mmCIF file of C-alpha atoms in Angstrom:
data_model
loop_
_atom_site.group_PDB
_atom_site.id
_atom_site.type_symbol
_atom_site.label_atom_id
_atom_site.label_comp_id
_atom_site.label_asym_id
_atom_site.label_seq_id
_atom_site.Cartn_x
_atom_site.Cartn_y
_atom_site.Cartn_z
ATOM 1 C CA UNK A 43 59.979 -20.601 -43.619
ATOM 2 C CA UNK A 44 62.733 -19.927 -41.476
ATOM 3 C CA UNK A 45 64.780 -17.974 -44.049
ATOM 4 C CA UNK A 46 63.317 -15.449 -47.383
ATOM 5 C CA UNK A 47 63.365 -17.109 -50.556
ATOM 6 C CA UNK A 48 65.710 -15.734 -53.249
ATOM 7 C CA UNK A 49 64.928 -13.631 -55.055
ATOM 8 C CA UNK A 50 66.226 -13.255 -58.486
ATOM 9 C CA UNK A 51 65.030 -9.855 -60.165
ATOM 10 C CA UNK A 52 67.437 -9.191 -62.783
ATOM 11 C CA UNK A 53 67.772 -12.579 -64.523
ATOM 12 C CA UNK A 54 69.692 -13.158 -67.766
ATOM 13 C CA UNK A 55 69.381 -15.661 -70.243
ATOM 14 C CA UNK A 56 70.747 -18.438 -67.974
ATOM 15 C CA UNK A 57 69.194 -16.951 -64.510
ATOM 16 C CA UNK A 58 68.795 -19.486 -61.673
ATOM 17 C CA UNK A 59 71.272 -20.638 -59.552
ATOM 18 C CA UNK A 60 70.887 -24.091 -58.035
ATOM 19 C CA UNK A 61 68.724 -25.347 -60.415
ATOM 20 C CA UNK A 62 69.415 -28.340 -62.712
ATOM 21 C CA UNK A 63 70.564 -26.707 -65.977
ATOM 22 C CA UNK A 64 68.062 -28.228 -68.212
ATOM 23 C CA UNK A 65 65.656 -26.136 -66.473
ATOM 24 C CA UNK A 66 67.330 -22.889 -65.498
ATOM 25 C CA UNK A 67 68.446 -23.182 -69.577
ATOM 26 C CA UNK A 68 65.263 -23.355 -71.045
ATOM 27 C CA UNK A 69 63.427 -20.974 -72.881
ATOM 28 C CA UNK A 70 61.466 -20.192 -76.038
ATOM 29 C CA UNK A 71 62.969 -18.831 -78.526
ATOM 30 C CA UNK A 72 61.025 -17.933 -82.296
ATOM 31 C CA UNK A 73 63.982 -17.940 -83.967
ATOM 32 C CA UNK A 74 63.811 -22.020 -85.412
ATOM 33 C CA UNK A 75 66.254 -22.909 -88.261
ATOM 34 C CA UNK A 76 64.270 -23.911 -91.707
ATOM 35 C CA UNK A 77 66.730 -26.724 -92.964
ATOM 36 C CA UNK A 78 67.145 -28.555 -89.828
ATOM 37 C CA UNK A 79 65.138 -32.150 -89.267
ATOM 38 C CA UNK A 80 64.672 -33.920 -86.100
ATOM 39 C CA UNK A 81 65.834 -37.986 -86.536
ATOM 40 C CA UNK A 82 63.673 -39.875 -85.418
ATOM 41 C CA UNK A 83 65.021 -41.634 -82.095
ATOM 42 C CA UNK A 84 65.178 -38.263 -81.020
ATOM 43 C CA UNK A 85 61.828 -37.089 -81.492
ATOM 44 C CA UNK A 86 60.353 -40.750 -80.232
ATOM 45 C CA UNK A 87 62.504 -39.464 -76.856
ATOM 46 C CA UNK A 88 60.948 -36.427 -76.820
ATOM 47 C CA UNK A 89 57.220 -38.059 -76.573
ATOM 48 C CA UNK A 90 58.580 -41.215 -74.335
ATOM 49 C CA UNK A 91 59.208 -38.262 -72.061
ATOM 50 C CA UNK A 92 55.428 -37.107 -72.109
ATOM 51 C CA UNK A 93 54.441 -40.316 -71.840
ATOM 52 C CA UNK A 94 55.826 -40.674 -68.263
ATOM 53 C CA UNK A 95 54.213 -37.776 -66.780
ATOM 54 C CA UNK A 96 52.168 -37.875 -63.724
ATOM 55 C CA UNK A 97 48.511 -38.017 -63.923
ATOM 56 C CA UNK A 98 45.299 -38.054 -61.940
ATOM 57 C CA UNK A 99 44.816 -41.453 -61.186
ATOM 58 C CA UNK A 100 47.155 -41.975 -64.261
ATOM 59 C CA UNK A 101 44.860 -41.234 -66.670
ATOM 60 C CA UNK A 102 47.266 -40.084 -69.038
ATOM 61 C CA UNK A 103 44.801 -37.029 -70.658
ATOM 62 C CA UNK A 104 46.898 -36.503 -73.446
ATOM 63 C CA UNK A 105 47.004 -36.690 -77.115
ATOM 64 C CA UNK A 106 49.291 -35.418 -79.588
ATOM 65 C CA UNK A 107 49.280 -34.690 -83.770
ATOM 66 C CA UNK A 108 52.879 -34.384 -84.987
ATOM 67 C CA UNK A 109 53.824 -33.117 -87.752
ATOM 68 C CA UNK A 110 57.128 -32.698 -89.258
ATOM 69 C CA UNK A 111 57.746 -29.543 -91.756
ATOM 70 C CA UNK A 112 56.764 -29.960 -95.454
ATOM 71 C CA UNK A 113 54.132 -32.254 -94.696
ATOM 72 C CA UNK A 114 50.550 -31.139 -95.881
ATOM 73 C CA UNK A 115 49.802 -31.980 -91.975
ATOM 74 C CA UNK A 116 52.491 -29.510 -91.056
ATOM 75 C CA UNK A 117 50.984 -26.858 -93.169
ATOM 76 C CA UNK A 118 47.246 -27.166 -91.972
ATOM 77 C CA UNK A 119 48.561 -26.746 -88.446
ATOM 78 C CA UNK A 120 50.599 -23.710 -89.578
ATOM 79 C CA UNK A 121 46.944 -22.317 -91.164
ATOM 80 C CA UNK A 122 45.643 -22.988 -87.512
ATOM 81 C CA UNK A 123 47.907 -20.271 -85.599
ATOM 82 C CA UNK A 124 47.458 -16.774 -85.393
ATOM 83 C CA UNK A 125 48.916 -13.437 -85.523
ATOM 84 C CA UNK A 126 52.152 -13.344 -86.031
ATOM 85 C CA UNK A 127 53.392 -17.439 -85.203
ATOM 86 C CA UNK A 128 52.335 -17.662 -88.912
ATOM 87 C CA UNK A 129 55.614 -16.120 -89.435
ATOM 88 C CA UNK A 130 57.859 -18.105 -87.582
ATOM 89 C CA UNK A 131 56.571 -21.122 -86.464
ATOM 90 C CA UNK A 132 56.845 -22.571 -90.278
ATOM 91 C CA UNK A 133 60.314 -22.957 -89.544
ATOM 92 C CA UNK A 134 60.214 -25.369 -86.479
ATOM 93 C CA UNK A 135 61.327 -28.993 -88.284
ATOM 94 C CA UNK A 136 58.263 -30.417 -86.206
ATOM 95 C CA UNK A 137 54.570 -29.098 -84.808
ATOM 96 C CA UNK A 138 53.010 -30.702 -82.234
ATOM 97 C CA UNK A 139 49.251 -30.081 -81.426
ATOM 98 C CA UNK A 140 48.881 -31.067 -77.920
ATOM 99 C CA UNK A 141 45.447 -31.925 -76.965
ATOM 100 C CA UNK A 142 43.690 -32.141 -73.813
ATOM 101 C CA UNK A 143 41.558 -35.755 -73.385
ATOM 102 C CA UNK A 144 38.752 -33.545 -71.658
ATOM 103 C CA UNK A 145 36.216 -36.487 -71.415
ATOM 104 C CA UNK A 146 36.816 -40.276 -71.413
ATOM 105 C CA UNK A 147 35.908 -42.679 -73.612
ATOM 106 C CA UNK A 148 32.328 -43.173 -72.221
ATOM 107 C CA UNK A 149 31.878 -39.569 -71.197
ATOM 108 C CA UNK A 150 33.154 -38.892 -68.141
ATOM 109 C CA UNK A 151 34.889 -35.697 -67.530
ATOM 110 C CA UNK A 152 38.677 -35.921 -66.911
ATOM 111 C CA UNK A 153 38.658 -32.430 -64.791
ATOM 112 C CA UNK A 154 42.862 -32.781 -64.641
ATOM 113 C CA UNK A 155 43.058 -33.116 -68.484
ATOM 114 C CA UNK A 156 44.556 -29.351 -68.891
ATOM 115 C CA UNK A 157 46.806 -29.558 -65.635
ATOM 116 C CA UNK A 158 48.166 -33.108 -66.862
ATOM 117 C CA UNK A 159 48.599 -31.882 -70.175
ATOM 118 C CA UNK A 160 51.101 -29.385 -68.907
ATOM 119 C CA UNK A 161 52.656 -31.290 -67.125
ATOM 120 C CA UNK A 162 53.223 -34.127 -70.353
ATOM 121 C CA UNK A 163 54.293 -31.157 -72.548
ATOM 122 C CA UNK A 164 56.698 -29.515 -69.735
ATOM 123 C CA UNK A 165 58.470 -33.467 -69.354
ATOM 124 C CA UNK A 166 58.605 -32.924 -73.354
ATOM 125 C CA UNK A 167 60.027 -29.419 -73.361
ATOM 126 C CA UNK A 168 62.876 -30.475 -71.041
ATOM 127 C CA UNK A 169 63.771 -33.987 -72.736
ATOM 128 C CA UNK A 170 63.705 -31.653 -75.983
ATOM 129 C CA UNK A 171 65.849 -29.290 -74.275
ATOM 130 C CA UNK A 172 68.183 -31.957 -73.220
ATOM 131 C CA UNK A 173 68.603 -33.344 -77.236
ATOM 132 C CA UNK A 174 69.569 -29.592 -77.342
ATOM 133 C CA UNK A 175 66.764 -29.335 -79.626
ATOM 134 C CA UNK A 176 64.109 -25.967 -78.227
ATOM 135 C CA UNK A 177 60.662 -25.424 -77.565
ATOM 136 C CA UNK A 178 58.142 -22.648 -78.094
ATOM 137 C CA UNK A 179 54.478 -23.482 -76.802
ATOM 138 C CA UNK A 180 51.527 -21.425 -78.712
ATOM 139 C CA UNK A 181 48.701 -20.796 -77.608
ATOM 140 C CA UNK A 182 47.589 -18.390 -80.206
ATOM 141 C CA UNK A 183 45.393 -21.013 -82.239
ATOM 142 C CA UNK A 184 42.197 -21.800 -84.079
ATOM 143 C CA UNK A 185 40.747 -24.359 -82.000
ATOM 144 C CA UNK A 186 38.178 -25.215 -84.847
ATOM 145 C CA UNK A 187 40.656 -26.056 -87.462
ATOM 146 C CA UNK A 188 42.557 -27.948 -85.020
ATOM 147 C CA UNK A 189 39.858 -29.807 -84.176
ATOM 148 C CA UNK A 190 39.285 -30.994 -88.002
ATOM 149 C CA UNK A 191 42.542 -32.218 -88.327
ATOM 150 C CA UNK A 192 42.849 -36.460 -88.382
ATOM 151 C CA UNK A 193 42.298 -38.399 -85.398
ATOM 152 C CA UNK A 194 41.365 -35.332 -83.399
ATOM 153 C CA UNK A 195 37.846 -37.034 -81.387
ATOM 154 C CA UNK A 196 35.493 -34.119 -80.063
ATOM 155 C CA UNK A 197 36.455 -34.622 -75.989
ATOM 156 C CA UNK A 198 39.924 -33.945 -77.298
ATOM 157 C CA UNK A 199 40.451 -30.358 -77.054
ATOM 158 C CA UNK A 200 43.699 -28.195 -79.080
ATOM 159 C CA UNK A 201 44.952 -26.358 -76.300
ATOM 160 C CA UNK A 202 48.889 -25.843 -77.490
ATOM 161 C CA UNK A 203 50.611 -25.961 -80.784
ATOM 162 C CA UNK A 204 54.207 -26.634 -79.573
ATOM 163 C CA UNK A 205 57.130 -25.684 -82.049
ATOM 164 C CA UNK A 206 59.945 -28.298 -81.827
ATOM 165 C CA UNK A 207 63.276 -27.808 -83.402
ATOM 166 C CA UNK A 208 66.736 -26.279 -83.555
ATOM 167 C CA UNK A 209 67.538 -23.019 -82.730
ATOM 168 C CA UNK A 210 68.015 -20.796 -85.654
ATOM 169 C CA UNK A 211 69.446 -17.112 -87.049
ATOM 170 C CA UNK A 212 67.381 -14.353 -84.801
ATOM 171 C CA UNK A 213 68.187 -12.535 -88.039
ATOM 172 C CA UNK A 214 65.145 -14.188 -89.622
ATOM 173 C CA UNK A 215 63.064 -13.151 -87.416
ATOM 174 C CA UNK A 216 60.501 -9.847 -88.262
ATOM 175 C CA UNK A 217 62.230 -6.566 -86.285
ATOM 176 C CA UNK A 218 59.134 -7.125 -83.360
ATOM 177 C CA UNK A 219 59.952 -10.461 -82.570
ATOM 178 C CA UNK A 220 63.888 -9.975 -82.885
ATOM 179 C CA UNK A 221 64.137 -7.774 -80.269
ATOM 180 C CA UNK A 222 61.352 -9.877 -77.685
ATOM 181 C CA UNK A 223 64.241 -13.058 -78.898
ATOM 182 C CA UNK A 224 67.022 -11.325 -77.327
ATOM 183 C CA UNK A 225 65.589 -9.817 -74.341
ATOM 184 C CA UNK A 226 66.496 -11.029 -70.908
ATOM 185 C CA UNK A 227 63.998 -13.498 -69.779
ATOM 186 C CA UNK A 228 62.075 -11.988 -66.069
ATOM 187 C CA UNK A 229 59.865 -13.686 -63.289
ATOM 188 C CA UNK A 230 57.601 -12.031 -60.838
ATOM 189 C CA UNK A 231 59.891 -12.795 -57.564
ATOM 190 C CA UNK A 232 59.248 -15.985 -55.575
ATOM 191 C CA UNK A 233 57.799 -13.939 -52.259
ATOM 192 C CA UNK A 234 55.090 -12.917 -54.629
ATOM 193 C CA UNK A 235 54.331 -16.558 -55.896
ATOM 194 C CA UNK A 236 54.179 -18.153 -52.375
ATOM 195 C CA UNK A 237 51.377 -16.527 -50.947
ATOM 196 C CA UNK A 238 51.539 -17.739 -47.221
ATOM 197 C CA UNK A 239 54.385 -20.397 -45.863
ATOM 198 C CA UNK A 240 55.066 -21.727 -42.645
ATOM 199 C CA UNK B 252 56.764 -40.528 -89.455
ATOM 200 C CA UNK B 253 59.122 -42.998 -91.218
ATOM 201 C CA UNK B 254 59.501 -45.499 -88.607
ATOM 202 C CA UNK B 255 56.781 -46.865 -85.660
ATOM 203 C CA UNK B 256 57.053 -45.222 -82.490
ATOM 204 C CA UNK B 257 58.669 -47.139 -79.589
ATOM 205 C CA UNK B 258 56.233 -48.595 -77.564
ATOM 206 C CA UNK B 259 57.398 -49.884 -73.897
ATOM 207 C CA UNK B 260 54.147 -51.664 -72.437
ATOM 208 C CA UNK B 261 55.593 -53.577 -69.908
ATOM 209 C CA UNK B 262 57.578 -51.341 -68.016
ATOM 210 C CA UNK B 263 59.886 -51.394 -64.585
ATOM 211 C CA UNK B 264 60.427 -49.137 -62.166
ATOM 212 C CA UNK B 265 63.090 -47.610 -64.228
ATOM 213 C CA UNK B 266 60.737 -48.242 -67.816
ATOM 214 C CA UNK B 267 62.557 -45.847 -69.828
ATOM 215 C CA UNK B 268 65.659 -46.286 -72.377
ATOM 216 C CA UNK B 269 67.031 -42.858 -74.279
ATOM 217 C CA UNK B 270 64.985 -40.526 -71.576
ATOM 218 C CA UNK B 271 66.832 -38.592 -69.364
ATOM 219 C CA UNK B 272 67.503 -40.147 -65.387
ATOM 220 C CA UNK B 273 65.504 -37.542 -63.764
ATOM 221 C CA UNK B 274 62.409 -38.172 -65.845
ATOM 222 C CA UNK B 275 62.980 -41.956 -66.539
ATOM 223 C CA UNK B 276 63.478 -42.215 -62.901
ATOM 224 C CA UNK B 277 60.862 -40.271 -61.427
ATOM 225 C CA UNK B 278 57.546 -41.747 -59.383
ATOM 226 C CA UNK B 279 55.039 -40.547 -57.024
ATOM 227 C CA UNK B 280 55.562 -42.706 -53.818
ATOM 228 C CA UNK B 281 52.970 -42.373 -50.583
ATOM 229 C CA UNK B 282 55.307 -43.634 -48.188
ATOM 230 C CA UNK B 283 56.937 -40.478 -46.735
ATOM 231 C CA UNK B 284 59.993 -40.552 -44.553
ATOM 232 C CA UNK B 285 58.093 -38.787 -41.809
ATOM 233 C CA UNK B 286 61.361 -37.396 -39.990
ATOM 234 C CA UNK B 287 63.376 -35.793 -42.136
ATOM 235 C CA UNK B 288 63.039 -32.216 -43.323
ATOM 236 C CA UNK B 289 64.322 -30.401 -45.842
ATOM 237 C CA UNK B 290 66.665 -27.736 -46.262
ATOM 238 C CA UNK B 291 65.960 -23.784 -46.715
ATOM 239 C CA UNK B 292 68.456 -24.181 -49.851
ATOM 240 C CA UNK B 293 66.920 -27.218 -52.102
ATOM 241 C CA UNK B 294 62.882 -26.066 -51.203
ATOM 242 C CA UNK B 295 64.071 -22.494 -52.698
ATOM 243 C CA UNK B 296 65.877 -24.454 -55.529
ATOM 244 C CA UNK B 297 62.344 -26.550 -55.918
ATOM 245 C CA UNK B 298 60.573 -23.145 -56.035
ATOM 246 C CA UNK B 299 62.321 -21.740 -58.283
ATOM 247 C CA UNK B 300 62.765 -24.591 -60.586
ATOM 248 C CA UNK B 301 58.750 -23.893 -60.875
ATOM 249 C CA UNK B 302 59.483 -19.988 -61.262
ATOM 250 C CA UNK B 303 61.149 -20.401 -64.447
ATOM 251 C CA UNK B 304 58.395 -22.381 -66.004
ATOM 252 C CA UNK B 305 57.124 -21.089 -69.020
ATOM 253 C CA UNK B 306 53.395 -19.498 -69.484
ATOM 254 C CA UNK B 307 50.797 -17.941 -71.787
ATOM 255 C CA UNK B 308 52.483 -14.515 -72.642
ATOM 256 C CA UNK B 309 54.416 -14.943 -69.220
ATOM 257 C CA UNK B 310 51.329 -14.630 -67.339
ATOM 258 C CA UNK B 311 53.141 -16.717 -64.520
ATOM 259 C CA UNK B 312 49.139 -17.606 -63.666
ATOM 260 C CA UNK B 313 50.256 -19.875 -60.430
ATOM 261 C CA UNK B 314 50.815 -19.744 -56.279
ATOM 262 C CA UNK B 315 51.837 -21.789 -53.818
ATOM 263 C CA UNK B 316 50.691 -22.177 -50.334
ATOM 264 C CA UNK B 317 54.016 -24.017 -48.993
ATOM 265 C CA UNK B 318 53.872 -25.763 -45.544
ATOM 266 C CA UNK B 319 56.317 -27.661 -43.560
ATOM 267 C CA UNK B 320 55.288 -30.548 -41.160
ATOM 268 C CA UNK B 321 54.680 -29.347 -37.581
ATOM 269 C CA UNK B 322 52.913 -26.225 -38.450
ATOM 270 C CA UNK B 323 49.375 -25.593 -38.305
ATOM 271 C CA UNK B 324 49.402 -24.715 -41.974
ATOM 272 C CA UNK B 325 50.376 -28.183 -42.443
ATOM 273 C CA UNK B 326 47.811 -29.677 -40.353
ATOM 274 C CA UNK B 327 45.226 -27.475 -42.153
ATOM 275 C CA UNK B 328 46.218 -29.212 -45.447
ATOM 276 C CA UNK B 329 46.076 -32.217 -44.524
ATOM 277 C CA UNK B 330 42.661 -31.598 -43.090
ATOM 278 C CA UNK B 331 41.646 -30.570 -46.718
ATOM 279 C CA UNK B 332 42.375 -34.029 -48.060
ATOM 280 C CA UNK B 333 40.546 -36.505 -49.118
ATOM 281 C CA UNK B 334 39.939 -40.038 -48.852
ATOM 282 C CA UNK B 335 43.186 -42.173 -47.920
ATOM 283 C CA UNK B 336 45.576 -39.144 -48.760
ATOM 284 C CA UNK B 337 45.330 -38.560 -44.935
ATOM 285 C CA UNK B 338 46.780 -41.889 -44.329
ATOM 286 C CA UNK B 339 50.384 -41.269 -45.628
ATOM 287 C CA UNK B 340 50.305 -37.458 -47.093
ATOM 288 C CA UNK B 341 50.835 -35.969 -43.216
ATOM 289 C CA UNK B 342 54.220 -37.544 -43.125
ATOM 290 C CA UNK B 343 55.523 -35.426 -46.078
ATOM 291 C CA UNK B 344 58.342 -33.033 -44.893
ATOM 292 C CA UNK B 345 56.418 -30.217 -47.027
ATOM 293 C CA UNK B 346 53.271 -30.116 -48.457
ATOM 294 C CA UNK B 347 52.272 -27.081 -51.273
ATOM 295 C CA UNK B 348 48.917 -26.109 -52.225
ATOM 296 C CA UNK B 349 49.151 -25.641 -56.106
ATOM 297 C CA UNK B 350 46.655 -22.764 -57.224
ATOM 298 C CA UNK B 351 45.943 -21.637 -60.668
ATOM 299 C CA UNK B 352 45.456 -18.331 -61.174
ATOM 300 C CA UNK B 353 42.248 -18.349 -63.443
ATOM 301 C CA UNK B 354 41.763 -14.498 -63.379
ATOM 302 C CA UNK B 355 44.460 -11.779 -63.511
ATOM 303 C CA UNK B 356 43.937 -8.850 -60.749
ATOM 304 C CA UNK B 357 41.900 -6.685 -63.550
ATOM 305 C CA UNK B 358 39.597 -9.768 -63.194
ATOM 306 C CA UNK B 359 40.488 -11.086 -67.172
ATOM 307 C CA UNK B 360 40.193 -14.946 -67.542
ATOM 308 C CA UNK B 361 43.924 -16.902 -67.918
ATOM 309 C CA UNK B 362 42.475 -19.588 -69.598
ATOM 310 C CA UNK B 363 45.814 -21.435 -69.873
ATOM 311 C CA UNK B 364 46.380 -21.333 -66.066
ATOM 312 C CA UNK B 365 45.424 -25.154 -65.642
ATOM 313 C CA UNK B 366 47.490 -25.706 -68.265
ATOM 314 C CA UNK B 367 50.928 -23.293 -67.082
ATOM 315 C CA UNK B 368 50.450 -24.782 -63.560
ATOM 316 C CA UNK B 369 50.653 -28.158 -64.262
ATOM 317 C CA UNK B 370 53.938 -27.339 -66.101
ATOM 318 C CA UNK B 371 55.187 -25.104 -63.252
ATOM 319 C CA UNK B 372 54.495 -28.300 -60.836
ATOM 320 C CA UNK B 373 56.261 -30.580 -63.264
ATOM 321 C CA UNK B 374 59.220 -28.107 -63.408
ATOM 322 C CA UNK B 375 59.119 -28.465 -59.153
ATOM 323 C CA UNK B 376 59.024 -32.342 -59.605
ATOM 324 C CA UNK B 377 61.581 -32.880 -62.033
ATOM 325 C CA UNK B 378 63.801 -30.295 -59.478
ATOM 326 C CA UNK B 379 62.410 -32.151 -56.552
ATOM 327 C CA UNK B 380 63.499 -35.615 -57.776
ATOM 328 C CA UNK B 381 66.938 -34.064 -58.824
ATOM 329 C CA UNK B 382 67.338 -33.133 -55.162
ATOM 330 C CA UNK B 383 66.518 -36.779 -54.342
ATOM 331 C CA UNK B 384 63.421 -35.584 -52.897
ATOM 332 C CA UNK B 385 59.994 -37.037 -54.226
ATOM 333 C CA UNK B 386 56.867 -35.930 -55.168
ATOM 334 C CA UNK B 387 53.145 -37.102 -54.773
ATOM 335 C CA UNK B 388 50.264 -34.631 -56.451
ATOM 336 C CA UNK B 389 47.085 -35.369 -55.165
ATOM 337 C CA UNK B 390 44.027 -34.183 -56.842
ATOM 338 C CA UNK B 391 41.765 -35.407 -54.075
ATOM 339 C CA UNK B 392 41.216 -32.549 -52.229
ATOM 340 C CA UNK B 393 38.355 -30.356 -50.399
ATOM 341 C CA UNK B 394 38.991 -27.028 -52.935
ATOM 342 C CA UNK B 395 36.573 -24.901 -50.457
ATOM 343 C CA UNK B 396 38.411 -25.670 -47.193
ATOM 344 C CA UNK B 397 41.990 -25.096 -49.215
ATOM 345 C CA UNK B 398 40.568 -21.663 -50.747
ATOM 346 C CA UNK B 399 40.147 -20.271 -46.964
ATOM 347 C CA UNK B 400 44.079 -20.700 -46.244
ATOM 348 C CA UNK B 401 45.623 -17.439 -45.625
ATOM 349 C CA UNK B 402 46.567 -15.559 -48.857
ATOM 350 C CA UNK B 403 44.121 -17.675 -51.118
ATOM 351 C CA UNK B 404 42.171 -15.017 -53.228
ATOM 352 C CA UNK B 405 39.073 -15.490 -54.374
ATOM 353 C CA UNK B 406 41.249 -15.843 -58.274
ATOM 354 C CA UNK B 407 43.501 -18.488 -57.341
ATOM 355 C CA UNK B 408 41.787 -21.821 -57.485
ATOM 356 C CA UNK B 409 42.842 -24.556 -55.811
ATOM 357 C CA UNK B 410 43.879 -27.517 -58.100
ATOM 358 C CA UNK B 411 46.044 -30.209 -56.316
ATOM 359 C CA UNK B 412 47.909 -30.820 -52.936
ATOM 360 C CA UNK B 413 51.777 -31.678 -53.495
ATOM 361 C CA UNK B 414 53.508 -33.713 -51.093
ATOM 362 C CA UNK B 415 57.306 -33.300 -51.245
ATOM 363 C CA UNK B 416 59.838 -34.966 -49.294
ATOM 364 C CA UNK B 417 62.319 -37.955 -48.343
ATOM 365 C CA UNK B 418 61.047 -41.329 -49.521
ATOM 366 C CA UNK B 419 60.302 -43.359 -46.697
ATOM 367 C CA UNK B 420 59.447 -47.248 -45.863
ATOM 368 C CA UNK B 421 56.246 -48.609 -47.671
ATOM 369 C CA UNK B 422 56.237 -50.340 -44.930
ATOM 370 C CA UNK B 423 54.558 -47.494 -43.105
ATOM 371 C CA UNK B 424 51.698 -47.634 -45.000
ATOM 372 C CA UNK B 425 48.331 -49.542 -45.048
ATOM 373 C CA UNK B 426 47.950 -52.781 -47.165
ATOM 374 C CA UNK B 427 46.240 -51.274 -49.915
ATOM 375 C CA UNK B 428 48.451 -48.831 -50.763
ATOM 376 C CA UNK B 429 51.743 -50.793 -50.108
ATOM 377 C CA UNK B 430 50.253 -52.593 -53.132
ATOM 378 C CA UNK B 431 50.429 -49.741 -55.282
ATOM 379 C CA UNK B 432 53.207 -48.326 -54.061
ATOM 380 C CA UNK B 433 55.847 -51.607 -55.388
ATOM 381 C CA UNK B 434 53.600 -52.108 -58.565
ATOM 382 C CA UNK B 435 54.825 -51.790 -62.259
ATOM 383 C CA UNK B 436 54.263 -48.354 -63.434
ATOM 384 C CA UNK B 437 52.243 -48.868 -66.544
ATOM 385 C CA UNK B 438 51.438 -46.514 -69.562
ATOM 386 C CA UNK B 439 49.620 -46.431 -72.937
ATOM 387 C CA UNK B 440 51.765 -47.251 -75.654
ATOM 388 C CA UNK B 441 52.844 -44.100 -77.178
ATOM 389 C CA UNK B 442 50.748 -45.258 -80.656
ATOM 390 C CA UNK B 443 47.702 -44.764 -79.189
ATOM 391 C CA UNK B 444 48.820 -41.332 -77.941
ATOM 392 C CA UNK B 445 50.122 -39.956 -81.281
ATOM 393 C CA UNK B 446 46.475 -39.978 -82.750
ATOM 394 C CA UNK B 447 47.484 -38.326 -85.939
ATOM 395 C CA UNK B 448 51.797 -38.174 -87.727
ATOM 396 C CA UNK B 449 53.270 -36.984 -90.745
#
């Protein structure tokens, strides 16, 4: 390229210039307030926005479970996370378990289904972001139990358990996770990420 | 949940109501304006838009190989397409080799780096589009002749080829894909994606 990408080192909790806000505003806190609930146009927004994503040959390789809190639905999928997202992640006014399509319907494999799910649950992130509503993706899971849970077919695989809600009192957070909530967000530098460029 | 899920099934260009503009709006065109570039400024701001992504415990597990048209690099990626992706992709101002990192330098799986680069690529798009700038990911690609591209380690796999650049005139492109390009864009109703809700 004819010119170095910037690079931003030191970044804050609002880092990038020059990038639309809802992105360079993003990011995932823990901290989710317990008495909060999500109405429902907005969380029908937030998956309309998945639902638009890009696919391979727009095969769409997505499935969700949603829960919202003080379901018994809500509570199996907090059961189904680990370490120490069993602390916070109760909080979050809805769970989403978002689920790779990893085979079709008569077999076949869908070898984008992980990328395209990424891509669906990045489209929901910002929309969610947007409803100023936040986002924390898990990945700490028990893929077994999520796998029990209703309507989840065997080719669809529990990759995430996305945390969807407002953003609540750090305070409430265990002294471990307080401080990771309030520390500046970093990003290996751009020149690292493009590995060749012309 | 207490009411049905919207469910848009026959949609427009423009299909989506209560969605934000950039998403709502966004499609993957083949017909590539095949003389204009784009600036050093807005591909940085595209970059980084995918830089702030988030990831499995920040493991940032993607590269880009990022090429503008007239370079060899370019011509090499175009090479590495398949099927009638060489009949439009070469007029894309830029086109980016998307590569998930699937082992970390200690040679440890990142088994969500399908996954966190199809979110990092969505980040890019959404940026992309906001730039008014579009975006076609192809999947049909030749993954050994892409993994020989300078600064491709044996780790970073090859997933998709992203085209990026000014829409052009579907006239410009052959009969079978001007087709596509001024269809409907059509997805499954969002019931049939929510498998499970509560």
């Amino acid at each position: 390229m004819s010119a170095p990408l910037r690079d931003r080192t030191a970044p804050t909790e609002h880092p990038v210039l020059d990038v639309l806000d809802v992105l360079a505003g993003r990011w995932s806190p823990r901290a989710f307030d317990k008495e909060s609930t999500i109405d429902e146009a907005t969380l029908a927004a937030v998956l309309e926005a998945a639902r638009w994503s890009p696919s391979a040959g727009n095969t769409q390789p997505w499935r969700f479970v949603v829960a919202r809190r003080g379901t018994a639905l809500h509570a199996q999928i907090v059961e189904a996370l680990t370490g120490l997202n069993q602390t916070w992640a109760p909080a979050a006014g809805v769970l989403i378990v978002a689920l790779a399509e990893e085979h079709d319907a008569d077999g076949n494999p869908l070898r984008f289904a992980q990328y395209d799910l990424g891509q669906a649950v990045a489209h929901l992130s910002v929309q969610a972001h947007s409803e100023g509503l936040v986002v924390h993706q898990m990945g700490g899971i028990v893929r077994e139990a999520l796998s029990a849970l209703p309507g989840v077919e065997a080719r669809f695989v529990p990759l995430t358990v996305i945390a969807l809600g407002q953003l609540g009192d750090a305070a409430s957070l265990p002294d471990k996770l307080r401080e990771r909530e309030v520390a500046p967000r970093v990003r290996r530098p751009l020149a690292e990420t493009v590995v060749a460029a012309a």
